Amino acid sequence: MANSRYEYVKSFEVEDEVMFPNLVVVRIDGHDFRRRLCVLINTLSYFDDDDDYDDVERNMFSEVHEFVKPNDEIALNLMNSCAASVMEEFPDIVFSYGYSDEYSFVFKKTTKFYQRRASKIQSLFVSFFTSVYVIKWKEFFPRKELRYPPSFRARVICCASIEVLQAYLSWRQNDCHMNNQHATCLHELVKHGKTEREAYEFLKGTGKKEKHDLLFEQFGINYEKLSVMVRQGSCILKTQVEDIVKYNENGAPIKRLRKKASIVHSKNIAGKSFWNEHPKLLKELGGFVNDIGKVEKEINRIDSNRSAIQIP
Ligand code: GTP
Ligand code: MG
């Protein structure tokens, strides 16, 4: 109702514009896909001894839909395909990275998409991604019924500089590695007779190297030989392809340039060499000047107690 006396309420909308030159990143994450397997690295704190340990197992998306453990490549390919659809739908996204049940989407620096309003952008992304996930389910799991509606949540991360983006990507890829290594160990231990709880206890306090050795020495698994998609996660970039859109009256093809999302893998997505190899990223976001180990820690925000929170 335009010009209504109640229109003043519009000014009560939360202002959440991500100001230029901050870089806008949206991360979506599957809700209750099953936290237990990977996230509780080296800790049992999520399950206190008296917790309803068995209850937590119910209604976890990956369990109900019998995803292969520790990694279901079909489910991961479904996530990748949904992320590619997001990239093709929203031209301002120039890069995305994902693993497990999460995906991060990076906007070009100068984006004016939805006036850079975080709540609008994240709600649009998460609803689009979820719809695509449901629509594509049958294509990836033709013989598996989708037994209840999956849900995802989203958040916007406002990266104050290219170095913060670099630290963000490094953090997510490290998480991918840690979670996958932990899940692989856990799965092998359970397969060889331990209960899940015993396996968690066994892995508590172990580091990367110990897990690597455990897999190799006890289970004959060379971690480096696992598929790149599970070890490194997946990146999506846009490339220009020529599509035939129609044929003219003489039968000659009429071609148009189209942006197509293509999946690539890299051991170090926050590495200078990987990033700087892609001219489109350089143009839209800027290059990585140093390798991640040499990047100064950036103070990201000050919390309510005025203590600095730093990106690791
Ligand atoms: P919230 O995101 O906080 O709702 O928790 P979550 O239960 O979704 O857990 P989180 O996002 O922290 O981790 C994702 C979880 O999804 C992993 O811990 C796995 O248990 C599960 N998951 C993701 N991909 C796969 C897969 O390919 N196979 C199996 N079996 N499980 C997977
Ligand atoms: Mg999740």
XYZ file of C-alpha atoms and ligand atoms in Angstrom:
345
model
C 0.000 0.000 0.000
C 1.945 2.981 -1.289
C 1.810 6.209 0.696
C -0.051 4.534 3.506
C 0.333 6.137 6.888
C 1.957 2.901 7.987
C 4.716 3.057 5.403
C 7.046 4.544 7.982
C 7.599 0.967 9.199
C 9.847 0.479 6.181
C 12.474 2.485 7.973
C 12.484 -0.207 10.652
C 14.071 -2.706 8.255
C 17.502 -3.793 9.419
C 20.254 -2.026 7.504
C 22.778 -4.646 6.525
C 24.577 -3.408 3.445
C 28.064 -4.841 3.065
C 29.975 -1.689 2.302
C 32.327 -1.431 -0.649
C 35.284 -2.272 -0.789
C 34.545 -5.246 1.485
C 34.289 -8.512 -0.413
C 31.017 -10.379 -0.061
C 31.106 -14.120 0.581
C 28.034 -16.290 1.217
C 28.414 -19.685 2.845
C 25.601 -22.200 2.834
C 25.667 -25.283 5.051
C 23.393 -28.324 5.256
C 21.296 -28.357 8.408
C 21.670 -31.495 10.534
C 23.458 -33.463 7.859
C 25.120 -35.248 10.745
C 27.468 -33.353 12.899
C 28.866 -36.324 14.769
C 31.111 -37.843 12.181
C 33.517 -35.098 11.394
C 33.144 -31.955 13.327
C 34.007 -33.102 16.803
C 37.652 -33.270 16.137
C 39.537 -34.297 19.230
C 36.645 -33.610 21.523
C 33.615 -35.292 22.933
C 32.222 -32.122 24.389
C 29.160 -32.180 22.131
C 28.109 -35.415 23.804
C 28.343 -35.172 27.537
C 28.324 -38.566 29.155
C 24.679 -38.290 30.112
C 23.648 -36.861 26.785
C 21.031 -38.573 24.656
C 23.725 -40.068 22.529
C 21.349 -42.352 20.665
C 18.794 -39.620 20.059
C 21.344 -37.553 18.220
C 21.613 -40.273 15.602
C 18.008 -39.908 14.512
C 16.904 -37.711 11.632
C 20.318 -36.855 10.364
C 20.055 -36.248 6.640
C 23.070 -38.304 5.601
C 21.979 -41.219 7.801
C 18.362 -41.278 6.704
C 19.463 -41.163 3.077
C 22.185 -43.750 3.610
C 25.092 -41.724 2.315
C 28.218 -43.807 1.874
C 30.661 -43.283 4.738
C 32.865 -41.417 5.151
C 32.292 -39.768 1.765
C 29.485 -40.271 -0.654
C 30.831 -39.092 -3.982
C 27.359 -38.924 -5.503
C 26.159 -36.650 -2.700
C 29.258 -34.496 -3.129
C 28.682 -34.313 -6.874
C 25.113 -33.231 -6.188
C 26.422 -30.402 -3.992
C 28.885 -29.421 -6.731
C 26.173 -29.425 -9.343
C 23.903 -27.210 -7.203
C 26.776 -24.809 -6.611
C 27.443 -24.684 -10.373
C 23.776 -23.793 -10.905
C 24.079 -20.973 -8.366
C 27.126 -19.655 -10.227
C 25.331 -19.752 -13.546
C 22.231 -18.119 -12.101
C 24.046 -15.216 -10.424
C 26.579 -13.595 -12.751
C 28.340 -11.641 -9.995
C 29.720 -14.786 -8.362
C 33.242 -15.357 -9.607
C 34.464 -18.216 -7.445
C 33.081 -20.864 -5.141
C 34.545 -23.522 -2.909
C 32.863 -26.389 -1.128
C 33.150 -29.769 0.540
C 30.885 -32.018 2.593
C 27.583 -30.158 3.078
C 28.891 -26.616 2.650
C 29.677 -24.162 -0.144
C 31.140 -20.658 -0.107
C 30.371 -18.211 -2.915
C 32.571 -15.198 -3.589
C 31.156 -12.106 -5.304
C 33.172 -9.832 -7.560
C 34.434 -6.837 -5.635
C 32.272 -4.241 -7.334
C 29.013 -6.136 -7.077
C 25.869 -4.094 -6.604
C 23.706 -7.179 -6.338
C 20.657 -6.385 -4.177
C 22.388 -3.209 -3.058
C 24.853 -5.543 -1.266
C 22.248 -6.234 1.414
C 23.335 -9.293 3.358
C 19.925 -10.595 4.385
C 18.505 -10.349 0.877
C 21.508 -12.020 -0.693
C 21.767 -14.855 1.789
C 18.062 -15.644 1.769
C 18.022 -15.707 -2.012
C 21.058 -17.955 -2.208
C 19.977 -20.436 0.375
C 16.486 -20.802 -1.031
C 17.764 -21.152 -4.597
C 20.405 -23.684 -3.574
C 17.899 -25.757 -1.603
C 15.378 -25.822 -4.440
C 18.034 -26.894 -6.899
C 19.185 -29.610 -4.472
C 15.651 -31.005 -4.333
C 15.122 -30.778 -8.090
C 18.449 -32.438 -8.900
C 18.137 -35.174 -6.274
C 16.499 -37.631 -8.708
C 19.167 -37.031 -11.314
C 21.894 -38.047 -8.849
C 19.987 -40.629 -6.808
C 17.483 -42.097 -9.283
C 16.761 -45.058 -7.023
C 16.693 -43.245 -3.714
C 13.638 -41.415 -2.505
C 14.142 -38.012 -0.917
C 12.480 -38.819 2.382
C 12.094 -35.351 3.839
C 12.872 -31.786 2.763
C 16.521 -30.912 3.291
C 17.329 -27.510 4.669
C 20.394 -25.345 4.499
C 21.350 -22.204 6.319
C 23.425 -19.331 5.051
C 25.527 -16.509 6.336
C 27.323 -13.597 4.758
C 30.985 -13.076 5.478
C 32.299 -9.623 4.882
C 35.978 -9.806 3.961
C 37.667 -6.478 4.552
C 40.534 -7.191 2.179
C 41.847 -9.744 -0.284
C 44.101 -11.067 2.510
C 41.066 -11.744 4.687
C 39.486 -13.631 1.805
C 42.712 -15.595 1.441
C 42.670 -16.484 5.150
C 38.992 -17.414 4.887
C 39.620 -19.826 2.005
C 42.608 -21.320 3.748
C 40.505 -21.862 6.881
C 37.724 -23.626 4.974
C 40.121 -25.860 3.067
C 41.984 -26.769 6.224
C 38.641 -27.672 7.773
C 37.932 -29.890 4.791
C 41.225 -31.695 5.287
C 40.855 -32.083 9.068
C 37.266 -33.266 8.878
C 37.940 -35.702 6.101
C 41.006 -37.176 7.720
C 39.133 -37.569 10.991
C 36.089 -39.087 9.326
C 38.244 -41.541 7.372
C 40.045 -42.702 10.539
C 36.797 -42.950 12.431
C 35.168 -44.965 9.704
C 38.084 -47.417 9.524
C 38.176 -47.870 13.294
C 34.452 -48.616 13.374
C 34.788 -50.955 10.407
C 37.453 -52.842 12.313
C 35.425 -53.397 15.448
C 35.333 -50.267 17.606
C 32.095 -48.587 18.565
C 31.791 -44.973 17.427
C 32.308 -43.748 20.932
C 35.443 -45.859 21.339
C 36.694 -44.587 18.003
C 36.136 -40.953 19.050
C 37.969 -41.607 22.309
C 40.778 -43.293 20.416
C 41.215 -40.316 18.089
C 40.916 -37.718 20.811
C 44.048 -35.600 20.920
C 45.619 -37.086 17.782
C 47.170 -34.737 15.238
C 47.389 -34.800 11.462
C 50.525 -36.920 11.348
C 49.259 -39.521 13.801
C 46.068 -39.913 11.813
C 48.024 -40.172 8.597
C 50.218 -42.902 10.119
C 47.238 -44.712 11.609
C 45.568 -44.932 8.225
C 48.731 -46.126 6.520
C 50.112 -48.514 9.112
C 46.946 -50.017 10.507
C 44.609 -49.920 7.538
C 46.957 -49.762 4.542
C 45.397 -46.519 3.299
C 47.617 -43.950 1.665
C 45.680 -40.779 2.412
C 47.203 -38.977 -0.553
C 45.648 -41.555 -2.858
C 42.072 -40.749 -1.845
C 40.161 -38.774 -4.457
C 41.062 -35.094 -4.751
C 37.445 -34.112 -4.315
C 37.269 -35.534 -0.791
C 40.763 -34.445 0.268
C 40.794 -30.962 -1.213
C 37.172 -29.989 -1.735
C 36.012 -28.515 -5.044
C 36.351 -25.062 -6.581
C 34.143 -23.671 -9.286
C 35.282 -21.028 -11.719
C 33.570 -19.513 -14.695
C 34.895 -20.042 -18.164
C 33.633 -18.651 -21.427
C 32.325 -21.190 -23.879
C 30.873 -20.788 -27.315
C 27.390 -22.218 -27.642
C 25.448 -22.763 -30.850
C 22.154 -21.003 -30.183
C 20.513 -21.581 -33.560
C 21.190 -22.041 -37.280
C 20.538 -19.380 -39.895
C 18.606 -19.996 -43.112
C 21.782 -21.239 -44.840
C 22.328 -23.778 -42.091
C 25.320 -21.922 -40.630
C 25.541 -22.045 -36.834
C 24.963 -18.848 -34.860
C 27.200 -18.859 -31.810
C 27.083 -16.905 -28.589
C 29.579 -16.669 -25.794
C 28.247 -18.081 -22.553
C 29.736 -18.325 -19.100
C 29.947 -21.894 -17.904
C 30.811 -23.069 -14.420
C 33.676 -25.540 -14.345
C 35.011 -27.532 -11.423
C 38.699 -27.569 -10.603
C 40.734 -28.932 -7.710
C 43.728 -27.544 -5.940
C 45.694 -28.578 -2.878
C 45.976 -24.967 -1.814
C 43.162 -22.704 -2.954
C 44.628 -19.882 -0.886
C 47.986 -20.291 -2.562
C 49.383 -17.510 -4.684
C 50.089 -19.794 -7.606
C 46.601 -21.290 -7.830
C 44.790 -17.992 -7.409
C 46.996 -15.902 -9.632
C 46.724 -18.413 -12.461
C 43.136 -17.346 -13.107
C 42.948 -13.961 -14.876
C 39.240 -13.607 -14.123
C 39.868 -13.806 -10.374
C 42.674 -11.292 -10.638
C 40.455 -8.904 -12.544
C 37.384 -9.201 -10.331
C 38.993 -9.602 -6.913
C 42.703 -8.913 -7.082
C 45.680 -11.228 -6.711
C 47.227 -12.877 -3.671
C 50.463 -11.029 -3.044
C 52.031 -13.488 -0.614
C 51.505 -17.135 0.089
C 49.148 -17.735 2.961
C 51.840 -18.485 5.566
C 53.314 -15.026 5.015
C 50.062 -13.104 5.226
C 49.763 -10.878 8.279
C 46.900 -11.804 10.553
C 44.119 -9.300 10.055
C 41.991 -8.016 12.864
C 38.566 -8.853 11.645
C 36.242 -7.319 14.167
C 36.008 -6.139 17.700
C 33.503 -8.010 19.826
C 31.279 -6.486 22.469
C 34.011 -6.860 25.090
C 36.294 -4.883 22.817
C 38.727 -7.756 22.413
C 40.152 -8.377 18.990
C 39.034 -11.489 17.177
C 41.604 -12.653 14.707
C 41.250 -14.864 11.725
C 43.573 -17.849 12.234
P 24.814 -28.216 11.272
O 25.460 -27.784 9.988
O 25.272 -27.427 12.445
O 23.327 -28.320 11.181
O 25.350 -29.704 11.572
P 25.555 -30.887 10.554
O 24.954 -32.106 11.175
O 25.096 -30.566 9.173
O 27.129 -31.073 10.572
P 28.271 -30.259 9.833
O 27.701 -29.298 8.849
O 29.169 -29.731 10.870
O 29.031 -31.429 9.070
C 28.467 -32.047 7.945
C 28.142 -33.488 8.231
O 27.423 -34.031 7.120
C 29.374 -34.330 8.358
O 29.780 -34.366 9.701
C 28.929 -35.692 7.877
O 28.471 -36.455 8.972
C 27.769 -35.400 6.980
N 28.181 -35.631 5.603
C 28.526 -34.704 4.683
N 28.899 -35.310 3.538
C 28.797 -36.637 3.763
C 29.044 -37.794 2.956
O 29.455 -37.702 1.791
N 28.821 -39.017 3.518
C 28.374 -39.158 4.794
N 28.151 -40.390 5.275
N 28.122 -38.084 5.576
C 28.341 -36.851 5.069
Mg 25.899 -28.894 8.140
